[in-house]
Amino acid sequence: MPSTLFKNARLLDPWTHLDQAGDLLAVDGSIRAIGADAAADAPADAVVVECEGHCLAPGLIDMRVHLSEPGHEYLEDIETTSRAAVAGGITSLVALPGTEPVLDEVSTVEFVSRRAKKLGLVNIYAYGAATRGLAGKDLTEIGLLAQAGAVGFTDGTRAIADALVMRRALSYARTFDQLIVQHPEEPNLAAGGAVTEGEIATRLGLPGITPVAELIMVERDLHLVEITGARYHVAHVSTGAAIDAIRRAKARGLPVTCDTAPAYFMLNETAIEEYRTFTKLSPPLRPEADRRAVVEGLRDGTIDAIASDHRPHDQDSKRLPFTSAAAGIIGLETLLPLALTLHHKGDVPLSRVLRALTQAPADILRLPIGRLALGAAADLVLIDLDRPYRIRVDQFKSKARNTPFDGMPVQGCVVKTFVAGRNVYSADR
Amino acid sequence: MDKSPSPLFPHRHLLGIDGLKADDINAILDLAEGYVEQNRADDKKRSVLRGRTIINLFFENSTRTRTSFELAGKRLGADVINMSVDGTSIKKGETLIDTAMTLNAMHLDALVVRHHESGAVHLLADKMNCAVINAGDGAHEHPTQALLDALTIRRRKGSLKGLTVAICGDILHSRVARSNIALLNIMGARVRVVAPRTLLPAQIERLGVEVFHDMARGLADVDIIMMLRLQMERMNGNFLPSLREYFHFYGLDQAKLAKAKPDALIMHPGPINRGVEIDSAVADDIDRSLILGQVEMGVAVRMACLDLLMRTDAKRNDA
């Protein structure tokens, strides 16, 4: 494989606290040299990528993506998901197990990584199901699945509701030092609900979910983490109360981490007015105070990671009355610009935003990726940090179109994406 | 083609009370007054909407509201077709949007819709070129019910302004309550809601109501008592332990009624559950109960709504 020399970049890396002008040399898919002398090491036939002072950072790691293959290829297949990912600057993603069939057996987990490797566009990792068929009853073969490559265990969009099952999942996962990822919502308390309980739900006549449903599940789990010692991750945390609980647990030294999705720091529950089904999410959008708590959690590091929670739906699933409409939005191609709004507004420093998209998910998943380090895979994204534009869903590579962010003005875009040194995406100029 | 709305009622659709102004509401009520008289005459039929087509599209069972709208349309000379979508194409997989587009292609002049989900009528209205009237969507709104209630009250009390109205019962699931709360606030009445806490939605006080959990206190010195129908299936959802207990604490009987003003009037959107939310003798008290009057006003108000939404000014002048 030829070498690639990235010239005149602003090298940005949270892992090594790097933020300086310089060059980077990739040879055979790995990072060979970083900094002023990188150019000197470059072989004569190296491909030169002129970075024009743009930011060269580790490729993003999206730790929460709903794959539609296997099972729902009409929505999106692994190829379109991959193309959307690299267009969004994502070089590694983690698939949730809620495919059809469910990723609860070695064969299905291996299928996903085999398909991804064959395409060679983006690194795809997978979570194994925590319980068989995501039914919340019987544990999957966590040890064997981990050997087959599963990077953590979760029931996806379903909370592991039964306290005894959760206790055993945590205990058993700890045996193999595996991560359990929870959808933080007490399902009985949330049953039938479509939006967060409160004035807006009441005005619209929509069935509400008390935000306490998130807190109850998180607090219960934290007690179980305390007695099991297992690594526990809260997905898409969205309420100030749950973030506080996690903040306290971290202070006590519990092995807990969490992520959020851009919708929870970009939007509040007022976005659902007029019954806009593109704003129907699970967990639902929250009041403004919670949105601010999410921003604060990202700022102080309580929230470790930002994940897209990319979830494709077709039009028929969204053009329905609100309670019948499917929950979830796509997010691969909006992850970076929406996360960068935190930086541009001055809410969260750039290095922390970038860490939430690279180093943090790598650390949570214990993967040796997401860093500009010698010998690490040359998974890179070149970012024009300041370019203003409007999000245009008609230009997305994703097959699905369900996003509430179409037309939103943002700042910062992906210029080029490289996976193992190979240029897998270049923005149209 | 879109028809330009009447200056008296500058709205294309009637999807809810929320968003209307006092002038809009008065325009409907004033016009409805005339139709009350027309409906009491031997010759009940006019031709102001002759040549117009109305479809009553009901996704939820309803005899009273559908009949009321049907009579309203026919008495104004329109052709009215009833569609009950329980066993038809929706079950075969046709979406709500497809249904709207199909009906739209038939050149309707008005579509009256009832649906069990909040917001469903808004979704349909977006796709229709004709006027759409919400005949009840989920737990959201039922605007013609609030309008007929307003007409009923206005005819007995002269005005809604300054009256105290208690709305009692299953507020949580009630579109009637939401539309009435909105309308009564717009018209300057004071609104109370009375219910056990399990049947009240979160932050209901933000909609402009005073909340009571004790019926006797909630009814103290009120001018109007609006009882809501209790859906029997609420028993299964743990909202209430028993009908017996509900009636004991929240059923309207003579003792609780005595707390209200001596000339307080009783309303109910019907059909009533005797002995569940209201005592039979109270419901049938012709001096106090406006329940049948509400039904009468319903036809007149719906005539006024159809008229205002469908008639152009040229036609109004030569009618």
Coordinates of N, CA and C in Angstrom, one line a residue, chain A residues 349-424:
Chain A
P349 N -15.3 22.9 25.3 CA -14.1 23.1 24.6 C -13.9 22.1 23.5
L350 N -13.3 22.5 22.4 CA -13.1 21.6 21.2 C -12.5 20.3 21.6
S351 N -11.4 20.4 22.4 CA -10.7 19.1 22.8 C -11.7 18.1 23.4
R352 N -12.6 18.6 24.2 CA -13.5 17.7 24.9 C -14.6 17.2 24.0
V353 N -15.0 18.0 23.1 CA -16.0 17.5 22.0 C -15.3 16.4 21.2
L354 N -14.1 16.7 20.9 CA -13.4 15.7 20.1 C -13.1 14.4 20.8
R355 N -12.8 14.5 22.1 CA -12.6 13.4 23.0 C -13.9 12.5 23.0
A356 N -15.0 13.2 23.2 CA -16.3 12.5 23.3 C -16.6 11.7 22.0
L357 N -15.9 12.0 20.9 CA -16.2 11.4 19.6 C -15.1 10.4 19.2
T358 N -14.0 10.4 20.0 CA -12.8 9.6 19.6 C -12.3 8.7 20.8
Q359 N -11.6 9.4 21.7 CA -10.9 8.7 22.8 C -11.9 8.1 23.7
A360 N -12.9 8.8 24.1 CA -13.9 8.3 25.1 C -14.5 7.0 24.7
P361 N -15.1 6.9 23.5 CA -15.7 5.6 23.1 C -14.7 4.5 23.0
A362 N -13.4 4.9 22.5 CA -12.4 3.9 22.4 C -12.1 3.3 23.8
D363 N -12.0 4.2 24.8 CA -11.7 3.8 26.2 C -12.8 2.9 26.7
I364 N -14.0 3.4 26.5 CA -15.2 2.6 27.1 C -15.2 1.2 26.5
L365 N -14.9 1.1 25.2 CA -15.0 -0.1 24.5 C -13.7 -0.9 24.5
R366 N -12.7 -0.3 25.1 CA -11.3 -0.8 25.2 C -10.8 -1.2 23.8
L367 N -10.9 -0.3 22.9 CA -10.4 -0.5 21.6 C -9.2 0.3 21.3
P368 N -8.1 -0.2 20.7 CA -6.9 0.6 20.5 C -7.0 1.6 19.3
I369 N -8.1 2.3 19.2 CA -8.4 3.2 18.1 C -8.7 4.6 18.6
G370 N -8.9 5.5 17.6 CA -9.3 6.8 18.0 C -8.2 7.7 18.6
R371 N -7.0 7.6 18.0 CA -5.9 8.3 18.5 C -4.8 8.6 17.4
L372 N -4.1 9.7 17.5 CA -3.0 9.9 16.6 C -1.7 9.4 17.3
A373 N -1.5 8.1 17.3 CA -0.3 7.6 18.0 C 0.5 6.8 17.0
L374 N 1.8 6.8 17.1 CA 2.6 6.0 16.2 C 2.2 4.5 16.3
G375 N 2.1 3.9 15.1 CA 1.7 2.5 15.1 C 0.2 2.3 15.1
A376 N -0.6 3.3 15.5 CA -2.1 3.1 15.5 C -2.6 3.2 14.0
A377 N -3.7 2.6 13.8 CA -4.3 2.6 12.5 C -4.5 4.0 12.0
A378 N -4.2 4.2 10.8 CA -4.4 5.6 10.2 C -5.8 5.8 9.8
D379 N -6.7 5.8 10.9 CA -8.1 6.2 10.7 C -8.2 7.7 11.0
L380 N -8.5 8.5 10.0 CA -8.3 9.9 10.2 C -9.5 10.6 9.5
V381 N -9.7 11.8 10.1 CA -10.7 12.7 9.5 C -10.1 14.1 9.3
L382 N -10.3 14.7 8.2 CA -9.8 16.0 7.9 C -11.1 16.9 8.0
I383 N -11.0 17.9 8.9 CA -12.2 18.7 9.3 C -12.0 20.1 9.0
D384 N -12.9 20.7 8.2 CA -12.9 22.2 8.1 C -13.8 22.7 9.2
L385 N -13.1 23.2 10.2 CA -13.8 23.5 11.5 C -14.9 24.6 11.4
D386 N -14.6 25.5 10.5 CA -15.4 26.8 10.6 C -16.4 27.0 9.4
R387 N -16.3 26.1 8.4 CA -17.2 26.4 7.2 C -18.7 26.3 7.6
P388 N -19.4 27.4 7.3 CA -20.8 27.4 7.6 C -21.6 26.9 6.4
Y389 N -22.6 26.1 6.7 CA -23.5 25.6 5.6 C -24.8 25.1 6.3
R390 N -25.7 24.7 5.5 CA -27.0 24.2 6.0 C -27.0 22.6 5.8
I391 N -27.5 21.9 6.8 CA -27.6 20.5 6.7 C -28.6 20.2 5.6
R392 N -28.3 19.4 4.6 CA -29.2 19.1 3.5 C -29.4 17.6 3.4
V393 N -30.5 17.2 3.8 CA -30.8 15.7 3.9 C -30.8 15.1 2.5
D394 N -31.1 15.9 1.5 CA -31.1 15.4 0.1 C -29.7 15.0 -0.4
Q395 N -28.7 15.5 0.3 CA -27.3 15.2 -0.1 C -26.7 14.0 0.8
F396 N -27.5 13.5 1.7 CA -27.0 12.4 2.5 C -26.7 11.1 1.7
K397 N -25.8 10.4 2.2 CA -25.5 9.1 1.6 C -26.4 8.0 2.2
S398 N -26.9 8.3 3.4 CA -27.8 7.4 4.0 C -29.0 7.2 3.2
K399 N -29.6 6.0 3.2 CA -30.8 5.8 2.4 C -32.0 6.4 3.1
A400 N -31.9 6.5 4.4 CA -33.1 7.0 5.1 C -33.0 8.6 5.2
R401 N -34.1 9.2 5.5 CA -34.2 10.6 5.5 C -34.8 11.2 6.8
N402 N -34.9 10.4 7.8 CA -35.6 10.8 9.0 C -34.7 11.6 10.0
T403 N -34.7 12.9 9.7 CA -33.9 13.7 10.7 C -34.7 15.0 10.9
P404 N -34.7 15.6 12.1 CA -35.3 16.9 12.3 C -34.3 18.0 12.0
F405 N -33.1 17.7 11.6 CA -32.1 18.8 11.4 C -31.9 19.3 10.0
D406 N -32.8 18.8 9.1 CA -32.7 19.2 7.7 C -32.9 20.8 7.6
G407 N -31.9 21.4 7.0 CA -32.0 22.9 6.8 C -31.4 23.7 7.9
M408 N -30.9 23.0 9.0 CA -30.4 23.7 10.1 C -29.0 24.2 9.7
P409 N -28.7 25.5 10.0 CA -27.4 26.1 9.8 C -26.4 25.5 10.8
V410 N -25.3 25.1 10.3 CA -24.2 24.5 11.2 C -22.9 25.0 10.7
Q411 N -21.9 24.7 11.5 CA -20.5 25.2 11.2 C -19.6 24.0 11.4
G412 N -18.8 23.7 10.4 CA -17.8 22.6 10.5 C -18.2 21.4 9.7
C413 N -17.3 21.0 8.8 CA -17.7 19.8 8.0 C -16.5 18.9 7.7
V414 N -16.8 17.7 7.3 CA -15.8 16.7 7.0 C -15.3 17.0 5.6
V415 N -13.9 17.1 5.4 CA -13.3 17.3 4.1 C -13.0 16.0 3.5
K416 N -12.3 15.2 4.3 CA -11.9 13.9 3.8 C -11.9 12.9 5.0
T417 N -12.1 11.6 4.6 CA -12.0 10.6 5.7 C -11.1 9.5 5.2
F418 N -10.3 9.0 6.1 CA -9.4 7.9 5.7 C -9.5 6.7 6.7
V419 N -9.6 5.5 6.2 CA -9.7 4.4 7.1 C -8.4 3.5 6.7
A420 N -7.6 3.2 7.7 CA -6.3 2.5 7.5 C -5.5 3.2 6.4
G421 N -5.5 4.5 6.4 CA -4.7 5.2 5.4 C -5.3 5.3 4.0
R422 N -6.5 4.7 3.8 CA -7.1 4.8 2.5 C -8.2 5.9 2.5
N423 N -8.2 6.7 1.5 CA -9.1 7.8 1.4 C -10.5 7.2 1.0
V424 N -11.4 7.1 1.9 CA -12.7 6.5 1.7 C -13.8 7.5 1.5

